[in-house]
Short mmCIF file of C-alpha atoms and ligand atoms in Angstrom, two decimals:
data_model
loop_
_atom_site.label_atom_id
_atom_site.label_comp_id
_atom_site.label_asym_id
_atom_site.label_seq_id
_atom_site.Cartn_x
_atom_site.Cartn_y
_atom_site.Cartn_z
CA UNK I 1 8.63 38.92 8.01
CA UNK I 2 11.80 37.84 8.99
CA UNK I 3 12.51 34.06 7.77
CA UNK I 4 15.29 31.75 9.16
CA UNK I 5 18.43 30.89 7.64
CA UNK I 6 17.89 27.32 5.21
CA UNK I 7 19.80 24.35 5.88
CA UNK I 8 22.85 23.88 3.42
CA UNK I 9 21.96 21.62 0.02
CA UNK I 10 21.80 17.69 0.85
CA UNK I 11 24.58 16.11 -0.62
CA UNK I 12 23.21 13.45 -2.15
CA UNK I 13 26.18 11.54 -3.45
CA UNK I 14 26.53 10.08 0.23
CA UNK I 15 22.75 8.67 -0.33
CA UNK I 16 21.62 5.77 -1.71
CA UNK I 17 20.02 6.38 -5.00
CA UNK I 18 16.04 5.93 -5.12
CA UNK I 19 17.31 3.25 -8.17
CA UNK I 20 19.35 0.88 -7.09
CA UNK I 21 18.91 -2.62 -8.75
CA UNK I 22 21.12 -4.84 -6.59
CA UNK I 23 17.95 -4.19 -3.82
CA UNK I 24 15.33 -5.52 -5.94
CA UNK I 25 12.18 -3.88 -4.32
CA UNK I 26 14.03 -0.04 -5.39
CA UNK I 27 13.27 -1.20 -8.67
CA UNK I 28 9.38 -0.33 -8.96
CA UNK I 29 9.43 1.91 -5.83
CA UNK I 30 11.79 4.32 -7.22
CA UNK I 31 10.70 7.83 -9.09
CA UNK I 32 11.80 8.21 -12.80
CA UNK I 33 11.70 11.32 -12.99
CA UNK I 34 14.73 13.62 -11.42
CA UNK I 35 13.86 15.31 -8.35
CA UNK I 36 12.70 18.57 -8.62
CA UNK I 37 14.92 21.25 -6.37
CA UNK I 38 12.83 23.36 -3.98
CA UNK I 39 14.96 26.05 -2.18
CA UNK I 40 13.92 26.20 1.48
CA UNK I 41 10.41 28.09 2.84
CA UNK I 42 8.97 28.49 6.30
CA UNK I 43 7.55 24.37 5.26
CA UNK I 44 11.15 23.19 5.59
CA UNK I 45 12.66 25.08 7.94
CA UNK I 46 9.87 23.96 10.53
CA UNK I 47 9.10 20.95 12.16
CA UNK I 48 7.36 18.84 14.63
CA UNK I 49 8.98 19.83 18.37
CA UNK I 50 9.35 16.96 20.78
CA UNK I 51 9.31 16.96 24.83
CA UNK I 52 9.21 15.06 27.91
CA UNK I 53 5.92 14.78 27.94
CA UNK I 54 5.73 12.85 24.67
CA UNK I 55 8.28 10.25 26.10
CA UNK I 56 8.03 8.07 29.46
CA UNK I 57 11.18 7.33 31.47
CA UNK I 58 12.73 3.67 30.35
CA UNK I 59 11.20 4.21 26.77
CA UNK I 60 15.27 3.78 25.61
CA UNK I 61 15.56 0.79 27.49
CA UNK I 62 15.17 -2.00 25.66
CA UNK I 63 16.40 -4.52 27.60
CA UNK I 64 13.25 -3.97 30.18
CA UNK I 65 10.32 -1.83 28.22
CA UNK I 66 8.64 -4.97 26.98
CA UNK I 67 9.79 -7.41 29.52
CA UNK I 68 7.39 -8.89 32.07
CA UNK I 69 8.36 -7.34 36.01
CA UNK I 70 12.02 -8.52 36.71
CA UNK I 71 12.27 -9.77 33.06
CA UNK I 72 14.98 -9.26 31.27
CA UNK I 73 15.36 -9.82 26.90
CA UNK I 74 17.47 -12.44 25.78
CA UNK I 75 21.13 -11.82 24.29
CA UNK I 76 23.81 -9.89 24.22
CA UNK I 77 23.47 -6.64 26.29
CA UNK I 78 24.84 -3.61 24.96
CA UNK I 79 24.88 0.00 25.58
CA UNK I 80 24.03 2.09 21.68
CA UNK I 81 24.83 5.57 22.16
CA UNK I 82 26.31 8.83 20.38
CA UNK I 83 25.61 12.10 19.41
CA UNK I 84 23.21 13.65 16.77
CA UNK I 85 25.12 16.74 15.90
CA UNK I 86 24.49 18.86 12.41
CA UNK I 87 27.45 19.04 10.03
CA UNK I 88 28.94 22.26 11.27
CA UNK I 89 29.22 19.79 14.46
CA UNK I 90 26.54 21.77 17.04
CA UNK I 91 25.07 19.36 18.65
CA UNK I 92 21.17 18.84 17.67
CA UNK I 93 19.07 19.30 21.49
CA UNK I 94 16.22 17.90 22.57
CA UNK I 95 15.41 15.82 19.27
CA UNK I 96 13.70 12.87 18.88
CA UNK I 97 15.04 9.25 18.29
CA UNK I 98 13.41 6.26 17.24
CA UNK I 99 14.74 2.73 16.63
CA UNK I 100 13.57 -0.19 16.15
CA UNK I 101 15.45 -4.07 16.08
CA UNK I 102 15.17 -7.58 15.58
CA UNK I 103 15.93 -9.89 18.54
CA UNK I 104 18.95 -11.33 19.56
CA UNK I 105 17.90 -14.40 17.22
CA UNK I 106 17.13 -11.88 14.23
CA UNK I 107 13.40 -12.27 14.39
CA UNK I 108 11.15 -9.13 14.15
CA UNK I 109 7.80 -9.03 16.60
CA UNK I 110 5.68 -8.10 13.50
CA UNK I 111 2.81 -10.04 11.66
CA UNK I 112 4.91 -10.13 8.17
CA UNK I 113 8.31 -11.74 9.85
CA UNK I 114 8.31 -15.49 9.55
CA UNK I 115 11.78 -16.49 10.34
CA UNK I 116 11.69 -19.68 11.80
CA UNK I 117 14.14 -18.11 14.58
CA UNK I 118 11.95 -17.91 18.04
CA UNK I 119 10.63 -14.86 19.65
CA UNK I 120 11.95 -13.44 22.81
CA UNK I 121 8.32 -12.55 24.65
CA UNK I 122 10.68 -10.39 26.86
CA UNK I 123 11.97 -7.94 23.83
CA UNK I 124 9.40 -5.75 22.16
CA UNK I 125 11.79 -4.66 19.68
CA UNK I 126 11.66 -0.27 19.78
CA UNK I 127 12.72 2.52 22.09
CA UNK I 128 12.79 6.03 21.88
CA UNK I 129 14.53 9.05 23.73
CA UNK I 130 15.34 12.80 23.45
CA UNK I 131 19.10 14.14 23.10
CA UNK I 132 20.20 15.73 25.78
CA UNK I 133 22.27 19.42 25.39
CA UNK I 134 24.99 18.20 24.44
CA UNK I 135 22.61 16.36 21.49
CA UNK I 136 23.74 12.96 23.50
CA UNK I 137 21.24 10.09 23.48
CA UNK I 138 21.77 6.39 24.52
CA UNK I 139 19.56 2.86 24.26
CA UNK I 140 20.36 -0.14 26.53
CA UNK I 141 19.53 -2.77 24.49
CA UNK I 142 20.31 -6.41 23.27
CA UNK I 143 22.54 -6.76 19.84
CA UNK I 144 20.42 -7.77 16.98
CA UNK I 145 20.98 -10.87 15.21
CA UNK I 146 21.56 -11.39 11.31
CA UNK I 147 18.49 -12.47 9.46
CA UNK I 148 17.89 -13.52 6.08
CA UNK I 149 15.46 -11.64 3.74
CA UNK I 150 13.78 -12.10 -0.21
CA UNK I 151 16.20 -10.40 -2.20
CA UNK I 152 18.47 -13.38 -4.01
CA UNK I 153 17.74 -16.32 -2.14
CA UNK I 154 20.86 -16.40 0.37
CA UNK I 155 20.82 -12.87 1.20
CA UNK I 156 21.56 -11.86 4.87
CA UNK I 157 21.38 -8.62 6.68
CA UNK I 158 24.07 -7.53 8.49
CA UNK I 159 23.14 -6.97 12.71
CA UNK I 160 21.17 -3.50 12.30
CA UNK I 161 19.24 -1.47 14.01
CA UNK I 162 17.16 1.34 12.37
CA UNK I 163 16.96 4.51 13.43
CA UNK I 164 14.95 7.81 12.88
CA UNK I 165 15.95 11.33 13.68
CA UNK I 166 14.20 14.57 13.39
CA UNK I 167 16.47 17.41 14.34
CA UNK I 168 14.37 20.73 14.08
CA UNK I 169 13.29 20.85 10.74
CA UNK I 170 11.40 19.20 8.33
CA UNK I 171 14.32 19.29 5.34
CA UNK I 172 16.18 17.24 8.20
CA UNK I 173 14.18 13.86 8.55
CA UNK I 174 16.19 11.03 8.01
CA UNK I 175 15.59 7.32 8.96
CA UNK I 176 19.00 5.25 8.72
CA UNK I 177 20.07 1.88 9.75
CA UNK I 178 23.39 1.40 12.33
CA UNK I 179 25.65 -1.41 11.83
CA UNK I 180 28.31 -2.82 13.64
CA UNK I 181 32.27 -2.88 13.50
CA UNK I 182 33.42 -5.81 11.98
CA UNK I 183 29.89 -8.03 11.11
CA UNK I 184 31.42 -8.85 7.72
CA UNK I 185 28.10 -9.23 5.66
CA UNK I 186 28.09 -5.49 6.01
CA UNK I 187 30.38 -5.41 2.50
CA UNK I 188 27.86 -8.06 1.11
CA UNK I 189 24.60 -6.97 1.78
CA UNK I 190 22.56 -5.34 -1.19
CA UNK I 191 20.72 -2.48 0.99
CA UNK I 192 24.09 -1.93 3.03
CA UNK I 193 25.74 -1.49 -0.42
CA UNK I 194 23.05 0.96 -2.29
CA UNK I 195 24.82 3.55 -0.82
CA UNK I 196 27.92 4.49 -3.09
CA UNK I 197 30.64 5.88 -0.85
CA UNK I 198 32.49 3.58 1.14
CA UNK I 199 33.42 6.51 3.85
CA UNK I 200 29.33 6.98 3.81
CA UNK I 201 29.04 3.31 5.05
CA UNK I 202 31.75 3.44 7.46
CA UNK I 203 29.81 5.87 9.45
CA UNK I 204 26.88 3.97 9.45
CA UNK I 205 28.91 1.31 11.80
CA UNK I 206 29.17 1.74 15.39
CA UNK I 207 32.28 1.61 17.00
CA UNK I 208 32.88 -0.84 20.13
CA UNK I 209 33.34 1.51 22.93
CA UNK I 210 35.52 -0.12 25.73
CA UNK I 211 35.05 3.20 27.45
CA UNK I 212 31.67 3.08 28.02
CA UNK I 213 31.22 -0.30 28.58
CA UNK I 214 29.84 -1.33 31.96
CA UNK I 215 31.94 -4.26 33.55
CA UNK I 216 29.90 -7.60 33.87
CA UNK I 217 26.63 -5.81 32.66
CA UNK I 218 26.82 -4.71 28.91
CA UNK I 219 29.33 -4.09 25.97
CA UNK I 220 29.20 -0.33 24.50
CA UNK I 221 28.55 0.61 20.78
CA UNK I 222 29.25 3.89 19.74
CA UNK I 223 27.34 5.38 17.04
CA UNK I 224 26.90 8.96 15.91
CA UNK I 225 24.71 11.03 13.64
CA UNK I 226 24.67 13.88 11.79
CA UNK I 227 22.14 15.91 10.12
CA UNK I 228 21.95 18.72 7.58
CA UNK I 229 23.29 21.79 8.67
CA UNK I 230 22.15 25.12 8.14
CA UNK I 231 23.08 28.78 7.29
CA UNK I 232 24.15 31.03 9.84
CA UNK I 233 23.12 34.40 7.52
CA UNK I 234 19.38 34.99 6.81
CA UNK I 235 18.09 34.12 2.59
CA UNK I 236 15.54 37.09 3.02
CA UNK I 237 18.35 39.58 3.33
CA UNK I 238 20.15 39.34 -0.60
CA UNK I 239 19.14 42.36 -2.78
CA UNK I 240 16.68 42.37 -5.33
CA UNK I 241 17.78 41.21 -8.61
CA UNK I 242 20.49 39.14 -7.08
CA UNK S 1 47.98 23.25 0.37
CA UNK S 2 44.59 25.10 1.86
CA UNK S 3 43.63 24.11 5.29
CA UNK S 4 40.45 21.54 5.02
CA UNK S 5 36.92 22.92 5.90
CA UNK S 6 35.76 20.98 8.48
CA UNK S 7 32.17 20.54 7.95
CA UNK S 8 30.65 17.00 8.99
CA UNK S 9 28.84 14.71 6.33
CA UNK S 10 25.29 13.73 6.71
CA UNK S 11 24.49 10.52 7.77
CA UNK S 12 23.16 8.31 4.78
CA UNK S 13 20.37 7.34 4.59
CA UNK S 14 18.79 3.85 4.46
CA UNK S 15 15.70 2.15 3.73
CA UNK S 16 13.10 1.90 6.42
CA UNK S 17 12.60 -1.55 5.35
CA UNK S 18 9.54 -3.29 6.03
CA UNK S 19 9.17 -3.61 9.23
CA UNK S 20 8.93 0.86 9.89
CA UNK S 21 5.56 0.00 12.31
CA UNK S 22 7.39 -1.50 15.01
CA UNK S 23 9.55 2.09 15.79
CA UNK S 24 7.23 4.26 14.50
CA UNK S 25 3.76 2.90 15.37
CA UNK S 26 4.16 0.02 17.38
CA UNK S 27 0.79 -0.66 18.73
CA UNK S 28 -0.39 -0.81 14.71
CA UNK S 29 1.37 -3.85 14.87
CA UNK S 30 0.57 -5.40 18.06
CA UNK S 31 3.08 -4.01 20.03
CA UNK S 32 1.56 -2.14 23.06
CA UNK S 33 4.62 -0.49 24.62
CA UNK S 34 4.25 3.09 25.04
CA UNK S 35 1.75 5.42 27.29
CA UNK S 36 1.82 7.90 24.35
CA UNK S 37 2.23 7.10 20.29
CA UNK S 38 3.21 10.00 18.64
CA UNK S 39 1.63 11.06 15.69
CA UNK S 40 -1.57 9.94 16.15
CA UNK S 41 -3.71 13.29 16.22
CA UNK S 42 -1.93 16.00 13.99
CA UNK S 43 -4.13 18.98 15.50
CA UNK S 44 -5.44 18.52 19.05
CA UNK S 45 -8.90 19.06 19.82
CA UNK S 46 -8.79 23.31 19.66
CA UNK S 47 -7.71 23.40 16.12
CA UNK S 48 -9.94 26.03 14.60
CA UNK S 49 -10.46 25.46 10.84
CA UNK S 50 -12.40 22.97 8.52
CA UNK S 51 -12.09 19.70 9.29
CA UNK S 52 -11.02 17.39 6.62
CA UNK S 53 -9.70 14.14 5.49
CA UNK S 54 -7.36 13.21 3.13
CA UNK S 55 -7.22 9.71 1.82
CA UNK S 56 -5.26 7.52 -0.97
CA UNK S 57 -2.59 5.42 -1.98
CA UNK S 58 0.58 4.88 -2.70
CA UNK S 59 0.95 3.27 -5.93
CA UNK S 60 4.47 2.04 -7.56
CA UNK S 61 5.48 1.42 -10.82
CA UNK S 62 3.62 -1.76 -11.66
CA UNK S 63 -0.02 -0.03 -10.24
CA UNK S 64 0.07 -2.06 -7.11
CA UNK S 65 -0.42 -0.11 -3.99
CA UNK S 66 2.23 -0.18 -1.20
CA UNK S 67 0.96 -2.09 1.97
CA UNK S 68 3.65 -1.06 4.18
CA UNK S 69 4.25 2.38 3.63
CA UNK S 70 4.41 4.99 6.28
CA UNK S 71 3.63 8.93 5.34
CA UNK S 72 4.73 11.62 7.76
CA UNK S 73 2.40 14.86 7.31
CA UNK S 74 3.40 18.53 8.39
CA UNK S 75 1.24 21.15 8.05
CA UNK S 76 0.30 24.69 9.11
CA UNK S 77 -2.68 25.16 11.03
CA UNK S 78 -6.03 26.98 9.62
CA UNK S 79 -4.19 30.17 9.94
CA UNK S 80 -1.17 29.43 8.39
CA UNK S 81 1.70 28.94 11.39
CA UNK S 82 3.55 26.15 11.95
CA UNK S 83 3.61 24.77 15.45
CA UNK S 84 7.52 25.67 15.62
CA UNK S 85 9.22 28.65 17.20
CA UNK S 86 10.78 30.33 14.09
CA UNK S 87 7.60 31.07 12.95
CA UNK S 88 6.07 34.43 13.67
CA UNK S 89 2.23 34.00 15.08
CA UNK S 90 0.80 31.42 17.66
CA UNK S 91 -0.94 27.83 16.68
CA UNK S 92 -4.20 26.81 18.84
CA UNK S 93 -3.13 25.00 22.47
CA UNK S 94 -2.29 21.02 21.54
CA UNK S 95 -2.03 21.95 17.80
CA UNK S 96 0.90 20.02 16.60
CA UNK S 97 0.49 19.97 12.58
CA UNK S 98 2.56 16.14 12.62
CA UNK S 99 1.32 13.14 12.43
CA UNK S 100 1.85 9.52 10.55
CA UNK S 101 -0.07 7.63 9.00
CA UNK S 102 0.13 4.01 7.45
CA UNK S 103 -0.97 2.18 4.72
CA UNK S 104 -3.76 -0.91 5.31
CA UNK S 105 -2.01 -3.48 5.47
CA UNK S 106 -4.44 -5.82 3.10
CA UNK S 107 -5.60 -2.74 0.77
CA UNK S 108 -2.85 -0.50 0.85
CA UNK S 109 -5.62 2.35 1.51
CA UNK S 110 -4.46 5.22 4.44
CA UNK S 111 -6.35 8.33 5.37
CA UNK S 112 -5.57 10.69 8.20
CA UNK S 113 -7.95 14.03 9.63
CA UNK S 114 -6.81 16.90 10.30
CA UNK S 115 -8.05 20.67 9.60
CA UNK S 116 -7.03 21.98 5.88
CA UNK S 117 -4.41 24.32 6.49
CA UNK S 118 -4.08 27.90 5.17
CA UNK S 119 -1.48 29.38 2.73
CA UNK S 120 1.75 30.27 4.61
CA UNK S 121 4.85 32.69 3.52
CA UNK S 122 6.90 31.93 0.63
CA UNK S 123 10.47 33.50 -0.10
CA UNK S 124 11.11 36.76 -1.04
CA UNK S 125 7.48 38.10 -0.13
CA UNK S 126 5.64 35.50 -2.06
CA UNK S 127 2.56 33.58 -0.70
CA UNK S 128 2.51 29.88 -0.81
CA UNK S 129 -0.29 28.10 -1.44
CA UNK S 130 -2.47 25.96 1.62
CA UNK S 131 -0.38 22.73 1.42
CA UNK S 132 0.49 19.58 3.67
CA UNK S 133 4.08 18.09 3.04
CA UNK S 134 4.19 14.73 3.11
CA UNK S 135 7.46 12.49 3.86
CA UNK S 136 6.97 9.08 2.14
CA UNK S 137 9.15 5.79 3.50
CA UNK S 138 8.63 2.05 3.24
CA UNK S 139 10.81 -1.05 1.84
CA UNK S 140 12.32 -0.20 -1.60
CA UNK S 141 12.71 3.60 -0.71
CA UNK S 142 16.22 4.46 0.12
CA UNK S 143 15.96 7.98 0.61
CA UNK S 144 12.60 9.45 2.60
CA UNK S 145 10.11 11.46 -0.18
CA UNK S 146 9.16 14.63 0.21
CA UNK S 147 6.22 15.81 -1.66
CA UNK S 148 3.13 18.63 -0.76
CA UNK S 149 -0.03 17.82 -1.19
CA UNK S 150 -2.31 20.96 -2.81
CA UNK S 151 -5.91 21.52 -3.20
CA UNK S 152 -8.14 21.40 -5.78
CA UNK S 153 -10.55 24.25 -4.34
CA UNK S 154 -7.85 26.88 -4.10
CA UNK S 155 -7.34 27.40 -7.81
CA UNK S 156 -6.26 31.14 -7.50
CA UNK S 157 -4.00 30.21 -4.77
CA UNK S 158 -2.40 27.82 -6.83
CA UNK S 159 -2.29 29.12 -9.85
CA UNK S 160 0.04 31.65 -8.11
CA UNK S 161 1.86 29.71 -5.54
CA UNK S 162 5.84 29.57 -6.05
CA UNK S 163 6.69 25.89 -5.97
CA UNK S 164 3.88 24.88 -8.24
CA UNK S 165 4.90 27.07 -10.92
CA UNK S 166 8.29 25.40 -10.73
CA UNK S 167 6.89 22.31 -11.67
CA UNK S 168 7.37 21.89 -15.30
CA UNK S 169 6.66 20.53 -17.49
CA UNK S 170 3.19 22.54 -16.05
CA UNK S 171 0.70 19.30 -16.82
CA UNK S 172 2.70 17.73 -14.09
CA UNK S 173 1.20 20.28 -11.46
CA UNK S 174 -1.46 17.96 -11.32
CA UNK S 175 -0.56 15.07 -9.83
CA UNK S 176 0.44 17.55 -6.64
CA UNK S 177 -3.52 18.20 -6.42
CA UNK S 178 -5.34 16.52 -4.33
CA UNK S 179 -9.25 16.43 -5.50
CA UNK S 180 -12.50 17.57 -3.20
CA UNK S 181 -15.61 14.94 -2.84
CA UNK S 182 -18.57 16.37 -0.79
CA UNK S 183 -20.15 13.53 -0.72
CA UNK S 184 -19.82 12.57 2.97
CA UNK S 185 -20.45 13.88 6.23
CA UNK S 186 -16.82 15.73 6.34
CA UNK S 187 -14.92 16.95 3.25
CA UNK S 188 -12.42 14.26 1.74
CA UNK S 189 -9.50 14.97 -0.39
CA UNK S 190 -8.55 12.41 -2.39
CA UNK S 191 -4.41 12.50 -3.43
CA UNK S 192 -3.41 8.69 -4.93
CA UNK S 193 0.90 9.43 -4.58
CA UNK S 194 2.76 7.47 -7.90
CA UNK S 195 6.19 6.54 -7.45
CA UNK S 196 7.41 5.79 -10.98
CA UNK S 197 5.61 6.23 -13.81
CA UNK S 198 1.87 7.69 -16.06
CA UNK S 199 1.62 10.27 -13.17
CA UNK S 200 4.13 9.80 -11.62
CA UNK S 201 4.16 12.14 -8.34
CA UNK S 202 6.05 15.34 -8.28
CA UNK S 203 8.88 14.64 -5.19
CA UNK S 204 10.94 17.31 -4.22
CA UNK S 205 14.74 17.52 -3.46
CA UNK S 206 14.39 20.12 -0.01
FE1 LIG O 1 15.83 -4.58 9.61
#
């Protein structure tokens, strides 16, 4: 049988480690034990395929896909949007992406958020879309506000929103979190800093994008992503013995 | 000096934090936005196969189960294909082999049905074998887990399959193995998932 090529080895110095103390809930939720290396089979290379027909039209916008009829969400409108390319920079079609905010006010519309900062019953709080070819995607959406959170007892999070890829296999899932240029509790917040490479958390924050801004309607926040790449020569091909 | 290779970095990663429901599976916490979750039903109703169900926990290092987790599953169908198109062979119409599935969120129990798969190609001519790889995230987990879940019933199949035998030291295997009760109306597979720890799970770097 002829298998595909394997994605190149995650370079996990640009990840967070599972243990990192400063973000107290790692501490009991993080394996021990190292992980153990699996080269790539037919279970990584694969994964789930996503099409229109999983995904209604306006799912991205999050401005409206909650609201009431003529509704609108409360705060500051922006455009997110970017590319989810692979590292040898092809762009990554048809994929799927998630995210998921707070409001403008930083309040979550879930059961365990009890910020006393209001809801917006306009703003639902996800969207989802499929890149196009040229692995573009984009969310209209309101900016998130900080919120504060149970690590030490004045910790804020910087404006985020999360977001969750898929490219085309498995060994590619990732589920990040986008900040933005200039918020400055990005350099003290304790999940923000798990991750040990500055450069690493510099491309976690979206760039304002004059150029795609939309005069009198919403400010533009460029963010890209990029997922593992992958071989361009088969693994089934090397001789025996090698 | 040599000319740079210009390869792109991978985005880091980040925790899904607490709150993973309201993108993922939105209507599990009140949010009824979309016409169509996704993951809901990982084979579609033509799946040919037994049907199963797989249950547990996620447990971390103190022995308290996670209530917020959220477990991605991919698996091959009965036959062992993937519902992707680098896979040689064809999956049943509406088989998808994906789906998520959360934790309660007062017991920290989650379960999901599906058909058990069948053992799929390994490198180099091996045979893997039947499996479901999991994808673990929640609060505290920086980096997604990947794990497979095995089968107690398929002890020859094991006992030969590839990525089991690289588990070592080999009294580890175990935790990977989920265990058979025949108790009920439809077979359940039990597989509790430790994160640190007695037992600790055996999580994979992919
Ligand atoms: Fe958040």
């Amino acid at each position: 049988m002829k298998t595909p090529a394997e994605f190149y080895m995650r370079d996990r110095s640009i990840h967070p480690p599972a243990y990192a103390p400063a973000y107290k809930t790692s501490v009991a939720r993080s394996p021990n034990q190292a992980l153990i290396s699996l080269e790539n089979t037919v279970s990584e290379i694969t994964g789930p395929r996503f099409g229109h027909g999983d995904i209604a039209e306006g799912d991205n916008d999050l401005l409206t896909n909650y609201a009431a009829a003529g509704k609108s969400a409360i705060g500051e409108r922006i455009i997110l949007h970017g590319r989810v390319l692979d590292e040898n920079a092809k762009p990554v079609r048809n994929t799927l992406v998630e995210v998921w905010q707070a409001n403008a006010g930083g309040r979550y519309r879930h059961k365990k958020d009890t910020y006393l900062a209001p809801m917006d019953p306009n703003f639902g709080g996800c969207g989802r879309t499929l890149t196009d070819d040229e692995g573009y995607y984009f969310f209209r959406t309101v900016k998130p506000g900080a919120y504060p959170w149970p690590n030490q007892v004045n910790n804020w999070r910087p404006a985020h929103v999360h977001f969750s890829v898929f490219g085309t296999a498995f060994a590619q899932r990732l589920i990040t979190q986008c900040y933005f240029e200039g918020d400055p509790l990005i350099p003290i917040c304790p999940i923000v800093q798990t991750i040990p490479d500055p450069a690493a958390i510099d491309r976690l924050t979206a760039r304002l994008d004059m150029n795609a801004t939309i005069p009198f309607d919403a400010i533009a926040y460029r963010f890209d992503i990029v997922l593992r790449g992958r071989r361009s020569t088969l693994f089934e091909n090397r001789l025996e013995g090698n | 000096m040599a000319n740079p290779l210009d390869y792109l970095k991978e985005t880091a990663s980040q925790t899904a934090g607490p709150y993973v429901h309201i993108g993922l599976v939105p209507s599990d916490t009140g949010i009824e936005i979309y016409d169509h979750e996704l993951g809901r039903d990982i084979t579609g109703p033509n799946a040919t196969g037994e049907r199963i169900r797989v249950e547990g926990r996620v447990l971390d290092g103190n022995g308290a189960a996670l209530k917020d987790v959220l477990i991605e599953v991919w698996q091959a169908n009965a036959e062992g294909v993937y519902a992707h198109p680098e896979n040689s062979g064809t999956v049943e119409d509406g088989f998808r082999g994906w789906g998520r599935v959360i934790a309660d969120f007062d017991s920290g129990e989650w379960s999901f049905e599906t058909v058990k798969p069948g053992g799929v190609p390994g490198r180099s001519g091996s045979r893997q074998a039947p499996h479901i790889n999991l994808w673990i995230v929640a609060r505290g987990i920086n980096i997604g887990l990947n794990t497979r879940l095995y089968f107690d019933d398929e002890g020859t199949a094991n006992a030969a399959d590839p990525v089991l035998g690289r588990v070592d030291p080999p009294h580890r295997r175990a935790a990977l193995i989920a265990t058979r009760d025949d108790s009920g109306a439809m077979p359940v597979y039990r597989f509790d998932i430790r994160l640190q720890g007695d037992g600790e799970t055996v999580f994979f770097d992919i």
